[in-house]
Amino acid sequence: MRAPLILLLVACPGLALAHVTQPPDGMALIAGDAVPNVALETTIGLLVSTDDSLRADSFRWVCHEALSSSDALRIPRYVARPDGSLLATIESLDLGFVPNESVYRTTDACSWDAVTGLTGRVVSQLSVDPEGRVLAASANLAAGADNGVFVSEDGQSFAPTSLTANDRFFVSVHQGPRTWVGAASVAPEGAWVHVADDVDGVWTEWAMPGDAAEHPRILTSDPADPDRAWVRMDGFERDRLLVTEDGGATWDSLWEGDSDVLHATLGPDDTLWVTLSLGELLSGPGAGPLAQVDAPASRATHFVDGQHLVVSDYLVEGWVLGDLGGDLDAGLFSFRDLAGRLECPADTRTEQECAPLYETVERLLGIYENDDPPPPPDLPSQGGCDCEDEGASAALLLGAPVLLRRRYRLNR
């Protein structure tokens, strides 16, 4: 018997399971020409495809707690290499299962290990190029911290590149025809973008225009034009979306507002697609202007095998992954389609950490099945409530996620 959709952080407020009791929501899709893996990043876990397809019944759940402590609110962010391995950063040295490590690697989503060469470094973002080279940007905030960009050819061992600094921290990194790195400082406040053709060669530094307290987060670059890139200027109260056409020397504003810019994708026809934290989807020429389009409440969009895929706000749309060129009434995948958790050998971290949590996830998503449910309790009648209508309480709980929606800062 399937249980009704409920939100356990309402029903069981004493639970200290930060990830599996968050409101279920999509974040981003891992897929692409150079990536054999297909996976969905969500607030409640990483959903990995067992056959690297987008079929709804291929996705299996892996808990974020395989990497981080159960009371952690920070969600790991994942990248995939062409060899099939996955890497993740927690952006903290206090939340991982290995002390003083923030980056972890797996080849099967079952066994996770901390990488080498990044001990004691808070890694803000990972980036993988089509050949599998991984860059890691460090963002230790302590005064005088030795920050830099680190490189790995195998995804396991990292070494410093020529970009290092002790007067700033690196908040983002992106690999295209050139490598782009966003940097910021607190005292004094400052924001920069560093650009290089070779990570071990010469870096060009550009001070970013506008509020010095903003953090420049590289969103994407043009694969056909090395001088062109898009940056989210992450402010305390407002975000700005900027584009450069000359390698970072000058920047033009495409959008500004009090929503967070979550994700940007450049389409094959030079159309830019931008998602905002309140669900809006903007579109327009790569150099602007952008306009809101009629689309589902969106978290990210991706072009995969000719499809324009969208990761949606599940609590609004009722599905997580859809095709903007297809039938959006039901989408391609909903949390209710989840076929189970990824089953791993008993001695692996994923099995040990995730197996005890999965029933909680099933109940959260309304997919829990119990072939022999206990009889309902014999409750006294309550005045003013027709409790014989079992749908009444379920309807109240179905509304709970919407009431408890909060604004996520899902930086990618």
PDB file of N, CA, C and O in Angstrom, residues 5-60:
ATOM      1  N   LEU A   5       1.730  11.319   0.085  1.00  0.00           N
ATOM      2  CA  LEU A   5       2.890  12.207   0.104  1.00  0.00           C
ATOM      3  C   LEU A   5       2.865  13.038   1.371  1.00  0.00           C
ATOM      4  O   LEU A   5       1.904  13.732   1.653  1.00  0.00           O
ATOM      5  N   ILE A   6       3.928  12.968   2.175  1.00  0.00           N
ATOM      6  CA  ILE A   6       4.015  13.761   3.395  1.00  0.00           C
ATOM      7  C   ILE A   6       5.386  14.366   3.475  1.00  0.00           C
ATOM      8  O   ILE A   6       6.305  13.960   2.779  1.00  0.00           O
ATOM      9  N   LEU A   7       5.520  15.359   4.315  1.00  0.00           N
ATOM     10  CA  LEU A   7       6.797  16.012   4.521  1.00  0.00           C
ATOM     11  C   LEU A   7       7.225  15.718   5.945  1.00  0.00           C
ATOM     12  O   LEU A   7       6.647  16.209   6.892  1.00  0.00           O
ATOM     13  N   LEU A   8       8.257  14.898   6.109  1.00  0.00           N
ATOM     14  CA  LEU A   8       8.595  14.419   7.435  1.00  0.00           C
ATOM     15  C   LEU A   8       9.125  15.500   8.352  1.00  0.00           C
ATOM     16  O   LEU A   8       9.088  15.361   9.559  1.00  0.00           O
ATOM     17  N   LEU A   9       9.636  16.586   7.801  1.00  0.00           N
ATOM     18  CA  LEU A   9      10.090  17.634   8.686  1.00  0.00           C
ATOM     19  C   LEU A   9       8.901  18.328   9.340  1.00  0.00           C
ATOM     20  O   LEU A   9       9.049  19.030  10.321  1.00  0.00           O
ATOM     21  N   VAL A  10       7.687  18.128   8.802  1.00  0.00           N
ATOM     22  CA  VAL A  10       6.473  18.603   9.463  1.00  0.00           C
ATOM     23  C   VAL A  10       5.970  17.553  10.430  1.00  0.00           C
ATOM     24  O   VAL A  10       5.636  17.827  11.574  1.00  0.00           O
ATOM     25  N   ALA A  11       5.892  16.292   9.940  1.00  0.00           N
ATOM     26  CA  ALA A  11       5.320  15.243  10.761  1.00  0.00           C
ATOM     27  C   ALA A  11       6.234  14.850  11.902  1.00  0.00           C
ATOM     28  O   ALA A  11       5.770  14.440  12.962  1.00  0.00           O
ATOM     29  N   CYS A  12       7.551  14.929  11.689  1.00  0.00           N
ATOM     30  CA  CYS A  12       8.515  14.493  12.695  1.00  0.00           C
ATOM     31  C   CYS A  12       9.576  15.558  12.878  1.00  0.00           C
ATOM     32  O   CYS A  12      10.714  15.389  12.439  1.00  0.00           O
ATOM     33  N   PRO A  13       9.259  16.685  13.490  1.00  0.00           N
ATOM     34  CA  PRO A  13      10.210  17.787  13.556  1.00  0.00           C
ATOM     35  C   PRO A  13      11.456  17.478  14.357  1.00  0.00           C
ATOM     36  O   PRO A  13      12.439  18.186  14.265  1.00  0.00           O
ATOM     37  N   GLY A  14      11.459  16.402  15.131  1.00  0.00           N
ATOM     38  CA  GLY A  14      12.635  16.094  15.931  1.00  0.00           C
ATOM     39  C   GLY A  14      13.724  15.373  15.175  1.00  0.00           C
ATOM     40  O   GLY A  14      14.821  15.184  15.676  1.00  0.00           O
ATOM     41  N   LEU A  15      13.416  14.936  13.930  1.00  0.00           N
ATOM     42  CA  LEU A  15      14.424  14.218  13.162  1.00  0.00           C
ATOM     43  C   LEU A  15      15.599  15.124  12.822  1.00  0.00           C
ATOM     44  O   LEU A  15      15.432  16.285  12.495  1.00  0.00           O
ATOM     45  N   ALA A  16      16.826  14.568  12.897  1.00  0.00           N
ATOM     46  CA  ALA A  16      18.034  15.344  12.588  1.00  0.00           C
ATOM     47  C   ALA A  16      18.655  14.847  11.303  1.00  0.00           C
ATOM     48  O   ALA A  16      19.848  14.646  11.208  1.00  0.00           O
ATOM     49  N   LEU A  17      17.832  14.591  10.293  1.00  0.00           N
ATOM     50  CA  LEU A  17      18.306  14.097   9.009  1.00  0.00           C
ATOM     51  C   LEU A  17      18.139  15.205   7.996  1.00  0.00           C
ATOM     52  O   LEU A  17      17.126  15.317   7.319  1.00  0.00           O
ATOM     53  N   ALA A  18      19.150  16.051   7.896  1.00  0.00           N
ATOM     54  CA  ALA A  18      18.983  17.312   7.184  1.00  0.00           C
ATOM     55  C   ALA A  18      18.685  17.112   5.711  1.00  0.00           C
ATOM     56  O   ALA A  18      17.844  17.795   5.154  1.00  0.00           O
ATOM     57  N   HIS A  19      19.369  16.179   5.050  1.00  0.00           N
ATOM     58  CA  HIS A  19      19.188  16.037   3.612  1.00  0.00           C
ATOM     59  C   HIS A  19      17.877  15.341   3.276  1.00  0.00           C
ATOM     60  O   HIS A  19      17.113  15.828   2.435  1.00  0.00           O
ATOM     61  N   VAL A  20      17.614  14.202   3.884  1.00  0.00           N
ATOM     62  CA  VAL A  20      16.470  13.400   3.469  1.00  0.00           C
ATOM     63  C   VAL A  20      15.152  13.978   3.951  1.00  0.00           C
ATOM     64  O   VAL A  20      14.090  13.483   3.573  1.00  0.00           O
ATOM     65  N   THR A  21      15.170  15.004   4.761  1.00  0.00           N
ATOM     66  CA  THR A  21      13.911  15.625   5.174  1.00  0.00           C
ATOM     67  C   THR A  21      13.770  17.044   4.633  1.00  0.00           C
ATOM     68  O   THR A  21      12.891  17.784   5.057  1.00  0.00           O
ATOM     69  N   GLN A  22      14.620  17.427   3.676  1.00  0.00           N
ATOM     70  CA  GLN A  22      14.428  18.703   3.011  1.00  0.00           C
ATOM     71  C   GLN A  22      13.263  18.593   2.027  1.00  0.00           C
ATOM     72  O   GLN A  22      12.962  17.505   1.533  1.00  0.00           O
ATOM     73  N   PRO A  23      12.612  19.698   1.711  1.00  0.00           N
ATOM     74  CA  PRO A  23      11.618  19.636   0.637  1.00  0.00           C
ATOM     75  C   PRO A  23      12.257  19.112  -0.637  1.00  0.00           C
ATOM     76  O   PRO A  23      13.320  19.584  -1.040  1.00  0.00           O
ATOM     77  N   PRO A  24      11.661  18.129  -1.292  1.00  0.00           N
ATOM     78  CA  PRO A  24      12.278  17.548  -2.491  1.00  0.00           C
ATOM     79  C   PRO A  24      12.288  18.540  -3.639  1.00  0.00           C
ATOM     80  O   PRO A  24      11.272  19.153  -3.957  1.00  0.00           O
ATOM     81  N   ASP A  25      13.435  18.698  -4.267  1.00  0.00           N
ATOM     82  CA  ASP A  25      13.569  19.662  -5.354  1.00  0.00           C
ATOM     83  C   ASP A  25      14.706  19.225  -6.258  1.00  0.00           C
ATOM     84  O   ASP A  25      15.648  18.560  -5.827  1.00  0.00           O
ATOM     85  N   GLY A  26      14.631  19.587  -7.528  1.00  0.00           N
ATOM     86  CA  GLY A  26      15.718  19.342  -8.458  1.00  0.00           C
ATOM     87  C   GLY A  26      16.753  20.441  -8.383  1.00  0.00           C
ATOM     88  O   GLY A  26      16.488  21.548  -7.918  1.00  0.00           O
ATOM     89  N   MET A  27      17.968  20.138  -8.836  1.00  0.00           N
ATOM     90  CA  MET A  27      19.046  21.121  -8.837  1.00  0.00           C
ATOM     91  C   MET A  27      19.726  21.207 -10.199  1.00  0.00           C
ATOM     92  O   MET A  27      19.852  22.285 -10.766  1.00  0.00           O
ATOM     93  N   ALA A  28      20.173  20.081 -10.738  1.00  0.00           N
ATOM     94  CA  ALA A  28      20.873  20.093 -12.023  1.00  0.00           C
ATOM     95  C   ALA A  28      20.959  18.671 -12.547  1.00  0.00           C
ATOM     96  O   ALA A  28      20.724  17.696 -11.827  1.00  0.00           O
ATOM     97  N   LEU A  29      21.306  18.560 -13.826  1.00  0.00           N
ATOM     98  CA  LEU A  29      21.469  17.273 -14.489  1.00  0.00           C
ATOM     99  C   LEU A  29      22.932  17.085 -14.853  1.00  0.00           C
ATOM    100  O   LEU A  29      23.587  18.020 -15.322  1.00  0.00           O
ATOM    101  N   ILE A  30      23.447  15.891 -14.623  1.00  0.00           N
ATOM    102  CA  ILE A  30      24.787  15.526 -15.082  1.00  0.00           C
ATOM    103  C   ILE A  30      24.614  14.624 -16.298  1.00  0.00           C
ATOM    104  O   ILE A  30      24.125  13.499 -16.192  1.00  0.00           O
ATOM    105  N   ALA A  31      24.966  15.119 -17.457  1.00  0.00           N
ATOM    106  CA  ALA A  31      24.856  14.363 -18.714  1.00  0.00           C
ATOM    107  C   ALA A  31      25.532  15.181 -19.791  1.00  0.00           C
ATOM    108  O   ALA A  31      25.686  16.393 -19.669  1.00  0.00           O
ATOM    109  N   GLY A  32      25.929  14.528 -20.860  1.00  0.00           N
ATOM    110  CA  GLY A  32      26.565  15.265 -21.945  1.00  0.00           C
ATOM    111  C   GLY A  32      27.408  14.370 -22.818  1.00  0.00           C
ATOM    112  O   GLY A  32      27.633  13.199 -22.502  1.00  0.00           O
ATOM    113  N   ASP A  33      27.932  14.927 -23.913  1.00  0.00           N
ATOM    114  CA  ASP A  33      28.689  14.145 -24.884  1.00  0.00           C
ATOM    115  C   ASP A  33      29.934  13.511 -24.273  1.00  0.00           C
ATOM    116  O   ASP A  33      30.288  12.383 -24.607  1.00  0.00           O
ATOM    117  N   ALA A  34      30.629  14.251 -23.388  1.00  0.00           N
ATOM    118  CA  ALA A  34      31.873  13.733 -22.819  1.00  0.00           C
ATOM    119  C   ALA A  34      31.654  13.061 -21.465  1.00  0.00           C
ATOM    120  O   ALA A  34      32.611  12.687 -20.800  1.00  0.00           O
ATOM    121  N   VAL A  35      30.398  12.928 -21.047  1.00  0.00           N
ATOM    122  CA  VAL A  35      30.085  12.376 -19.722  1.00  0.00           C
ATOM    123  C   VAL A  35      29.275  11.101 -19.902  1.00  0.00           C
ATOM    124  O   VAL A  35      28.130  11.151 -20.356  1.00  0.00           O
ATOM    125  N   PRO A  36      29.841   9.938 -19.579  1.00  0.00           N
ATOM    126  CA  PRO A  36      29.082   8.709 -19.717  1.00  0.00           C
ATOM    127  C   PRO A  36      28.002   8.571 -18.646  1.00  0.00           C
ATOM    128  O   PRO A  36      27.033   7.844 -18.832  1.00  0.00           O
ATOM    129  N   ASN A  37      28.184   9.245 -17.511  1.00  0.00           N
ATOM    130  CA  ASN A  37      27.213   9.149 -16.426  1.00  0.00           C
ATOM    131  C   ASN A  37      25.973   9.991 -16.714  1.00  0.00           C
ATOM    132  O   ASN A  37      26.049  11.026 -17.352  1.00  0.00           O
ATOM    133  N   VAL A  38      24.845   9.543 -16.231  1.00  0.00           N
ATOM    134  CA  VAL A  38      23.642  10.356 -16.179  1.00  0.00           C
ATOM    135  C   VAL A  38      23.170  10.357 -14.734  1.00  0.00           C
ATOM    136  O   VAL A  38      22.995   9.300 -14.130  1.00  0.00           O
ATOM    137  N   ALA A  39      23.020  11.541 -14.177  1.00  0.00           N
ATOM    138  CA  ALA A  39      22.598  11.644 -12.783  1.00  0.00           C
ATOM    139  C   ALA A  39      21.849  12.950 -12.583  1.00  0.00           C
ATOM    140  O   ALA A  39      22.077  13.932 -13.298  1.00  0.00           O
ATOM    141  N   LEU A  40      20.953  12.942 -11.621  1.00  0.00           N
ATOM    142  CA  LEU A  40      20.208  14.133 -11.248  1.00  0.00           C
ATOM    143  C   LEU A  40      20.644  14.574  -9.862  1.00  0.00           C
ATOM    144  O   LEU A  40      20.614  13.776  -8.913  1.00  0.00           O
ATOM    145  N   GLU A  41      21.063  15.819  -9.747  1.00  0.00           N
ATOM    146  CA  GLU A  41      21.333  16.394  -8.430  1.00  0.00           C
ATOM    147  C   GLU A  41      20.012  16.894  -7.858  1.00  0.00           C
ATOM    148  O   GLU A  41      19.287  17.663  -8.512  1.00  0.00           O
ATOM    149  N   THR A  42      19.693  16.486  -6.646  1.00  0.00           N
ATOM    150  CA  THR A  42      18.476  16.946  -5.990  1.00  0.00           C
ATOM    151  C   THR A  42      18.788  17.302  -4.548  1.00  0.00           C
ATOM    152  O   THR A  42      19.859  16.971  -4.021  1.00  0.00           O
ATOM    153  N   THR A  43      17.846  17.952  -3.896  1.00  0.00           N
ATOM    154  CA  THR A  43      18.058  18.330  -2.502  1.00  0.00           C
ATOM    155  C   THR A  43      18.119  17.121  -1.588  1.00  0.00           C
ATOM    156  O   THR A  43      18.763  17.165  -0.540  1.00  0.00           O
ATOM    157  N   ILE A  44      17.465  16.026  -1.945  1.00  0.00           N
ATOM    158  CA  ILE A  44      17.371  14.878  -1.047  1.00  0.00           C
ATOM    159  C   ILE A  44      18.341  13.759  -1.411  1.00  0.00           C
ATOM    160  O   ILE A  44      18.335  12.714  -0.753  1.00  0.00           O
ATOM    161  N   GLY A  45      19.172  13.956  -2.422  1.00  0.00           N
ATOM    162  CA  GLY A  45      20.158  12.944  -2.768  1.00  0.00           C
ATOM    163  C   GLY A  45      20.548  13.036  -4.230  1.00  0.00           C
ATOM    164  O   GLY A  45      19.990  13.814  -5.007  1.00  0.00           O
ATOM    165  N   LEU A  46      21.540  12.236  -4.601  1.00  0.00           N
ATOM    166  CA  LEU A  46      21.968  12.118  -5.994  1.00  0.00           C
ATOM    167  C   LEU A  46      21.242  10.929  -6.601  1.00  0.00           C
ATOM    168  O   LEU A  46      21.286   9.818  -6.065  1.00  0.00           O
ATOM    169  N   LEU A  47      20.560  11.143  -7.711  1.00  0.00           N
ATOM    170  CA  LEU A  47      19.844  10.071  -8.391  1.00  0.00           C
ATOM    171  C   LEU A  47      20.668   9.634  -9.593  1.00  0.00           C
ATOM    172  O   LEU A  47      20.823  10.390 -10.553  1.00  0.00           O
ATOM    173  N   VAL A  48      21.232   8.436  -9.529  1.00  0.00           N
ATOM    174  CA  VAL A  48      22.109   7.947 -10.588  1.00  0.00           C
ATOM    175  C   VAL A  48      21.347   6.984 -11.493  1.00  0.00           C
ATOM    176  O   VAL A  48      20.538   6.171 -11.024  1.00  0.00           O
ATOM    177  N   SER A  49      21.588   7.104 -12.795  1.00  0.00           N
ATOM    178  CA  SER A  49      20.966   6.205 -13.760  1.00  0.00           C
ATOM    179  C   SER A  49      21.776   4.928 -13.852  1.00  0.00           C
ATOM    180  O   SER A  49      22.990   4.968 -14.089  1.00  0.00           O
ATOM    181  N   THR A  50      21.128   3.802 -13.687  1.00  0.00           N
ATOM    182  CA  THR A  50      21.851   2.527 -13.683  1.00  0.00           C
ATOM    183  C   THR A  50      22.282   2.099 -15.076  1.00  0.00           C
ATOM    184  O   THR A  50      23.173   1.254 -15.210  1.00  0.00           O
ATOM    185  N   ASP A  51      21.671   2.655 -16.122  1.00  0.00           N
ATOM    186  CA  ASP A  51      22.091   2.313 -17.481  1.00  0.00           C
ATOM    187  C   ASP A  51      22.473   3.558 -18.282  1.00  0.00           C
ATOM    188  O   ASP A  51      22.541   3.510 -19.509  1.00  0.00           O
ATOM    189  N   ASP A  52      22.704   4.683 -17.568  1.00  0.00           N
ATOM    190  CA  ASP A  52      23.118   5.945 -18.186  1.00  0.00           C
ATOM    191  C   ASP A  52      22.117   6.424 -19.233  1.00  0.00           C
ATOM    192  O   ASP A  52      22.500   7.072 -20.220  1.00  0.00           O
ATOM    193  N   SER A  53      20.852   6.110 -19.019  1.00  0.00           N
ATOM    194  CA  SER A  53      19.789   6.627 -19.871  1.00  0.00           C
ATOM    195  C   SER A  53      18.944   7.593 -19.052  1.00  0.00           C
ATOM    196  O   SER A  53      19.127   7.752 -17.848  1.00  0.00           O
ATOM    197  N   LEU A  54      17.991   8.239 -19.721  1.00  0.00           N
ATOM    198  CA  LEU A  54      17.058   9.131 -19.049  1.00  0.00           C
ATOM    199  C   LEU A  54      15.737   8.445 -18.734  1.00  0.00           C
ATOM    200  O   LEU A  54      14.780   9.116 -18.331  1.00  0.00           O
ATOM    201  N   ARG A  55      15.690   7.130 -18.878  1.00  0.00           N
ATOM    202  CA  ARG A  55      14.460   6.409 -18.555  1.00  0.00           C
ATOM    203  C   ARG A  55      14.108   6.600 -17.086  1.00  0.00           C
ATOM    204  O   ARG A  55      14.967   6.511 -16.204  1.00  0.00           O
ATOM    205  N   ALA A  56      12.829   6.836 -16.829  1.00  0.00           N
ATOM    206  CA  ALA A  56      12.402   7.123 -15.463  1.00  0.00           C
ATOM    207  C   ALA A  56      12.731   5.975 -14.512  1.00  0.00           C
ATOM    208  O   ALA A  56      13.108   6.205 -13.355  1.00  0.00           O
ATOM    209  N   ASP A  57      12.617   4.731 -14.988  1.00  0.00           N
ATOM    210  CA  ASP A  57      12.837   3.604 -14.083  1.00  0.00           C
ATOM    211  C   ASP A  57      14.308   3.240 -13.925  1.00  0.00           C
ATOM    212  O   ASP A  57      14.632   2.243 -13.285  1.00  0.00           O
ATOM    213  N   SER A  58      15.208   4.053 -14.520  1.00  0.00           N
ATOM    214  CA  SER A  58      16.638   3.743 -14.386  1.00  0.00           C
ATOM    215  C   SER A  58      17.286   4.451 -13.202  1.00  0.00           C
ATOM    216  O   SER A  58      18.408   4.112 -12.816  1.00  0.00           O
ATOM    217  N   PHE A  59      16.610   5.431 -12.590  1.00  0.00           N
ATOM    218  CA  PHE A  59      17.243   6.230 -11.546  1.00  0.00           C
ATOM    219  C   PHE A  59      17.178   5.539 -10.187  1.00  0.00           C
ATOM    220  O   PHE A  59      16.131   5.028  -9.782  1.00  0.00           O
ATOM    221  N   ARG A  60      18.331   5.543  -9.512  1.00  0.00           N
ATOM    222  CA  ARG A  60      18.427   5.003  -8.153  1.00  0.00           C
ATOM    223  C   ARG A  60      18.993   6.078  -7.223  1.00  0.00           C
ATOM    224  O   ARG A  60      19.823   6.892  -7.631  1.00  0.00           O
TER     225      ARG A  60
END
